[in-house]
C-alpha cells in the first residue's frame, strides 16, 4: 500500500463502535500495527480495510474473557486447598507452622548426584578413533611389507 491507510473498525459487545488507524511498521514490507485496550468482556467485532472501501476488508470476532481467575482480596477457599493437597500428596499449613516447615526442609538429606551417561558408540570421537587406529594398522602393515 503506497497511499492508502489501514483502518480498523472495532465494535464492542454493547454496540459502540470505534475506528483506529494502523501505523506502518518500519523495516518490514506490508506490516502495520496499532493498539486498542479492551475494556469489557464479550464478543468484539473487528473489521479491517484499506481506506474507506470496506468491500474487500477482513472481518473477525475476538472473544474477551470477563472475570479474573483469581480475585484479589478474596479469602482462599479452604476446601479447594485441602483437595489440592490430598491429590498432590501434599500438606496444608498455616502461617504459624512456617518455622516447622523451614526446620523440616533443613533436615532433608542432600540429593544424590545425578549421573549423565554418554554411550560411547553414539559419540563421534569413537568413530574417529576407530578409523584412525585402523588407518595406523593398515599403514604399519604396508611399511612392514605384509599385504
PDB file of C-alpha atoms in Angstrom:
ATOM      1  CA  UNK A   1       0.000   0.000   0.000  1.00  0.00           C
ATOM      2  CA  UNK A   2       1.625   3.201  -1.092  1.00  0.00           C
ATOM      3  CA  UNK A   3      -1.046   5.827  -0.500  1.00  0.00           C
ATOM      4  CA  UNK A   4      -3.875   4.233   1.482  1.00  0.00           C
ATOM      5  CA  UNK A   5      -4.409   3.903   5.199  1.00  0.00           C
ATOM      6  CA  UNK A   6      -5.323   0.740   7.033  1.00  0.00           C
ATOM      7  CA  UNK A   7      -8.400   1.456   9.133  1.00  0.00           C
ATOM      8  CA  UNK A   8      -9.834  -0.866  11.760  1.00  0.00           C
ATOM      9  CA  UNK A   9     -13.427  -0.593  12.996  1.00  0.00           C
ATOM     10  CA  UNK A  10     -13.852  -2.136  16.440  1.00  0.00           C
ATOM     11  CA  UNK A  11     -17.365  -2.783  17.724  1.00  0.00           C
ATOM     12  CA  UNK A  12     -17.779  -3.532  21.421  1.00  0.00           C
ATOM     13  CA  UNK A  13     -20.277  -6.102  22.736  1.00  0.00           C
ATOM     14  CA  UNK A  14     -22.717  -3.324  23.684  1.00  0.00           C
ATOM     15  CA  UNK A  15     -22.700  -1.966  20.106  1.00  0.00           C
ATOM     16  CA  UNK A  16     -20.407   1.066  20.441  1.00  0.00           C
ATOM     17  CA  UNK A  17     -18.018   1.413  17.516  1.00  0.00           C
ATOM     18  CA  UNK A  18     -14.579   2.973  17.350  1.00  0.00           C
ATOM     19  CA  UNK A  19     -12.180   3.415  14.431  1.00  0.00           C
ATOM     20  CA  UNK A  20      -8.413   3.319  14.742  1.00  0.00           C
ATOM     21  CA  UNK A  21      -5.783   3.860  12.072  1.00  0.00           C
ATOM     22  CA  UNK A  22      -2.853   1.448  11.891  1.00  0.00           C
ATOM     23  CA  UNK A  23       0.668   2.806  11.514  1.00  0.00           C
ATOM     24  CA  UNK A  24       3.156   1.331   9.050  1.00  0.00           C
ATOM     25  CA  UNK A  25       5.906  -0.678  10.743  1.00  0.00           C
ATOM     26  CA  UNK A  26       9.400   0.357   9.705  1.00  0.00           C
ATOM     27  CA  UNK A  27      11.697  -2.303   8.297  1.00  0.00           C
ATOM     28  CA  UNK A  28       9.038  -4.767   7.173  1.00  0.00           C
ATOM     29  CA  UNK A  29       7.041  -4.864   3.995  1.00  0.00           C
ATOM     30  CA  UNK A  30       3.261  -4.736   4.333  1.00  0.00           C
ATOM     31  CA  UNK A  31       3.249  -4.713   8.121  1.00  0.00           C
ATOM     32  CA  UNK A  32       1.027  -2.371  10.117  1.00  0.00           C
ATOM     33  CA  UNK A  33       0.458  -2.132  13.843  1.00  0.00           C
ATOM     34  CA  UNK A  34      -1.858  -0.432  16.284  1.00  0.00           C
ATOM     35  CA  UNK A  35      -3.101  -0.688  19.861  1.00  0.00           C
ATOM     36  CA  UNK A  36      -6.503  -0.777  21.446  1.00  0.00           C
ATOM     37  CA  UNK A  37      -7.479  -1.569  25.029  1.00  0.00           C
ATOM     38  CA  UNK A  38     -10.397  -3.927  25.504  1.00  0.00           C
ATOM     39  CA  UNK A  39     -12.470  -2.629  28.404  1.00  0.00           C
ATOM     40  CA  UNK A  40     -15.304  -5.135  28.746  1.00  0.00           C
ATOM     41  CA  UNK A  41     -15.852  -8.863  28.288  1.00  0.00           C
ATOM     42  CA  UNK A  42     -17.739 -10.348  25.379  1.00  0.00           C
ATOM     43  CA  UNK A  43     -17.512 -10.703  21.596  1.00  0.00           C
ATOM     44  CA  UNK A  44     -15.744  -7.786  19.908  1.00  0.00           C
ATOM     45  CA  UNK A  45     -16.209  -7.452  16.152  1.00  0.00           C
ATOM     46  CA  UNK A  46     -13.134  -6.269  14.265  1.00  0.00           C
ATOM     47  CA  UNK A  47     -13.207  -5.144  10.628  1.00  0.00           C
ATOM     48  CA  UNK A  48     -10.023  -4.033   8.845  1.00  0.00           C
ATOM     49  CA  UNK A  49      -9.990  -2.321   5.459  1.00  0.00           C
ATOM     50  CA  UNK A  50      -7.772  -0.183   3.271  1.00  0.00           C
ATOM     51  CA  UNK A  51      -9.132   3.334   3.248  1.00  0.00           C
ATOM     52  CA  UNK A  52     -12.897   3.792   3.207  1.00  0.00           C
ATOM     53  CA  UNK A  53     -13.530   0.776   0.926  1.00  0.00           C
ATOM     54  CA  UNK A  54     -14.894  -1.926   3.253  1.00  0.00           C
ATOM     55  CA  UNK A  55     -15.979  -4.343   0.494  1.00  0.00           C
ATOM     56  CA  UNK A  56     -12.587  -6.104   0.388  1.00  0.00           C
ATOM     57  CA  UNK A  57     -11.855  -5.906   4.110  1.00  0.00           C
ATOM     58  CA  UNK A  58     -11.250  -8.587   6.672  1.00  0.00           C
ATOM     59  CA  UNK A  59     -13.732  -9.342   9.457  1.00  0.00           C
ATOM     60  CA  UNK A  60     -13.201 -11.355  12.615  1.00  0.00           C
ATOM     61  CA  UNK A  61     -14.540 -11.728  16.134  1.00  0.00           C
ATOM     62  CA  UNK A  62     -12.415 -11.516  19.266  1.00  0.00           C
ATOM     63  CA  UNK A  63     -13.729 -13.099  22.461  1.00  0.00           C
ATOM     64  CA  UNK A  64     -12.596 -11.291  25.615  1.00  0.00           C
ATOM     65  CA  UNK A  65     -12.781 -13.096  28.943  1.00  0.00           C
ATOM     66  CA  UNK A  66     -14.501 -11.196  31.692  1.00  0.00           C
ATOM     67  CA  UNK A  67     -13.732 -12.156  35.246  1.00  0.00           C
ATOM     68  CA  UNK A  68     -10.275 -12.745  36.560  1.00  0.00           C
ATOM     69  CA  UNK A  69      -9.329 -16.286  37.505  1.00  0.00           C
ATOM     70  CA  UNK A  70      -8.154 -15.158  40.923  1.00  0.00           C
ATOM     71  CA  UNK A  71      -9.901 -12.228  42.517  1.00  0.00           C
ATOM     72  CA  UNK A  72      -7.582 -10.173  44.665  1.00  0.00           C
ATOM     73  CA  UNK A  73      -8.665  -9.525  48.226  1.00  0.00           C
ATOM     74  CA  UNK A  74     -10.921 -12.577  48.406  1.00  0.00           C
ATOM     75  CA  UNK A  75     -10.202 -15.224  51.077  1.00  0.00           C
ATOM     76  CA  UNK A  76      -8.855 -18.577  49.942  1.00  0.00           C
ATOM     77  CA  UNK A  77     -11.289 -21.476  49.740  1.00  0.00           C
ATOM     78  CA  UNK A  78     -10.037 -23.968  52.295  1.00  0.00           C
ATOM     79  CA  UNK A  79     -11.954 -26.905  50.796  1.00  0.00           C
ATOM     80  CA  UNK A  80     -10.275 -26.427  47.417  1.00  0.00           C
ATOM     81  CA  UNK A  81      -6.840 -26.112  49.023  1.00  0.00           C
ATOM     82  CA  UNK A  82      -7.431 -29.284  51.067  1.00  0.00           C
ATOM     83  CA  UNK A  83      -8.434 -31.183  47.928  1.00  0.00           C
ATOM     84  CA  UNK A  84      -5.323 -29.941  46.099  1.00  0.00           C
ATOM     85  CA  UNK A  85      -3.098 -31.149  48.931  1.00  0.00           C
ATOM     86  CA  UNK A  86      -4.881 -34.514  49.005  1.00  0.00           C
ATOM     87  CA  UNK A  87      -4.480 -35.031  45.243  1.00  0.00           C
ATOM     88  CA  UNK A  88      -0.831 -33.959  45.170  1.00  0.00           C
ATOM     89  CA  UNK A  89       0.119 -35.811  48.379  1.00  0.00           C
ATOM     90  CA  UNK A  90       0.996 -32.507  49.975  1.00  0.00           C
ATOM     91  CA  UNK A  91       0.238 -30.852  53.294  1.00  0.00           C
ATOM     92  CA  UNK A  92      -1.916 -27.869  54.195  1.00  0.00           C
ATOM     93  CA  UNK A  93      -0.189 -25.479  56.581  1.00  0.00           C
ATOM     94  CA  UNK A  94      -0.971 -22.149  58.154  1.00  0.00           C
ATOM     95  CA  UNK A  95       1.373 -19.225  58.595  1.00  0.00           C
ATOM     96  CA  UNK A  96       2.058 -20.273  62.189  1.00  0.00           C
ATOM     97  CA  UNK A  97       3.616 -23.555  61.005  1.00  0.00           C
ATOM     98  CA  UNK A  98       6.197 -21.786  58.856  1.00  0.00           C
ATOM     99  CA  UNK A  99       9.012 -22.259  61.379  1.00  0.00           C
ATOM    100  CA  UNK A 100       8.482 -26.033  61.497  1.00  0.00           C
ATOM    101  CA  UNK A 101       8.395 -26.165  57.688  1.00  0.00           C
ATOM    102  CA  UNK A 102      11.773 -24.426  57.487  1.00  0.00           C
ATOM    103  CA  UNK A 103      13.229 -26.877  60.014  1.00  0.00           C
ATOM    104  CA  UNK A 104      11.840 -29.847  58.071  1.00  0.00           C
ATOM    105  CA  UNK A 105      13.360 -28.543  54.831  1.00  0.00           C
ATOM    106  CA  UNK A 106      16.744 -28.082  56.518  1.00  0.00           C
ATOM    107  CA  UNK A 107      16.561 -31.644  57.899  1.00  0.00           C
ATOM    108  CA  UNK A 108      16.130 -33.176  54.447  1.00  0.00           C
ATOM    109  CA  UNK A 109      19.134 -35.179  53.203  1.00  0.00           C
ATOM    110  CA  UNK A 110      21.262 -33.853  50.387  1.00  0.00           C
ATOM    111  CA  UNK A 111      20.063 -35.034  46.998  1.00  0.00           C
ATOM    112  CA  UNK A 112      22.091 -37.754  45.356  1.00  0.00           C
ATOM    113  CA  UNK A 113      24.307 -36.582  42.486  1.00  0.00           C
ATOM    114  CA  UNK A 114      22.848 -37.070  39.039  1.00  0.00           C
ATOM    115  CA  UNK A 115      24.580 -39.354  36.583  1.00  0.00           C
ATOM    116  CA  UNK A 116      24.797 -38.287  32.985  1.00  0.00           C
ATOM    117  CA  UNK A 117      25.796 -41.188  30.786  1.00  0.00           C
ATOM    118  CA  UNK A 118      27.022 -40.804  27.236  1.00  0.00           C
ATOM    119  CA  UNK A 119      27.116 -44.062  25.277  1.00  0.00           C
ATOM    120  CA  UNK A 120      30.486 -44.364  23.549  1.00  0.00           C
ATOM    121  CA  UNK A 121      29.013 -45.751  20.329  1.00  0.00           C
ATOM    122  CA  UNK A 122      26.921 -42.640  19.825  1.00  0.00           C
ATOM    123  CA  UNK A 123      29.881 -40.268  20.189  1.00  0.00           C
ATOM    124  CA  UNK A 124      31.810 -39.045  17.140  1.00  0.00           C
ATOM    125  CA  UNK A 125      35.209 -39.448  18.822  1.00  0.00           C
ATOM    126  CA  UNK A 126      34.685 -43.228  18.968  1.00  0.00           C
ATOM    127  CA  UNK A 127      34.175 -43.481  15.213  1.00  0.00           C
ATOM    128  CA  UNK A 128      37.094 -41.129  14.513  1.00  0.00           C
ATOM    129  CA  UNK A 129      39.390 -43.114  16.845  1.00  0.00           C
ATOM    130  CA  UNK A 130      38.372 -46.391  15.209  1.00  0.00           C
ATOM    131  CA  UNK A 131      39.103 -45.044  11.707  1.00  0.00           C
ATOM    132  CA  UNK A 132      42.414 -43.569  12.902  1.00  0.00           C
ATOM    133  CA  UNK A 133      43.569 -46.801  14.564  1.00  0.00           C
ATOM    134  CA  UNK A 134      42.579 -48.907  11.547  1.00  0.00           C
ATOM    135  CA  UNK A 135      44.491 -46.443   9.347  1.00  0.00           C
ATOM    136  CA  UNK A 136      47.593 -46.728  11.553  1.00  0.00           C
ATOM    137  CA  UNK A 137      47.295 -50.532  11.450  1.00  0.00           C
ATOM    138  CA  UNK A 138      46.992 -50.513   7.632  1.00  0.00           C
ATOM    139  CA  UNK A 139      49.972 -48.146   7.199  1.00  0.00           C
ATOM    140  CA  UNK A 140      52.006 -50.290   9.614  1.00  0.00           C
ATOM    141  CA  UNK A 141      51.238 -53.420   7.603  1.00  0.00           C
ATOM    142  CA  UNK A 142      52.208 -51.666   4.356  1.00  0.00           C
ATOM    143  CA  UNK A 143      55.501 -50.459   5.815  1.00  0.00           C
ATOM    144  CA  UNK A 144      56.210 -53.936   7.185  1.00  0.00           C
ATOM    145  CA  UNK A 145      55.581 -55.490   3.791  1.00  0.00           C
ATOM    146  CA  UNK A 146      52.617 -57.580   4.882  1.00  0.00           C
ATOM    147  CA  UNK A 147      49.752 -57.129   2.459  1.00  0.00           C
TER     148      UNK A 147
END
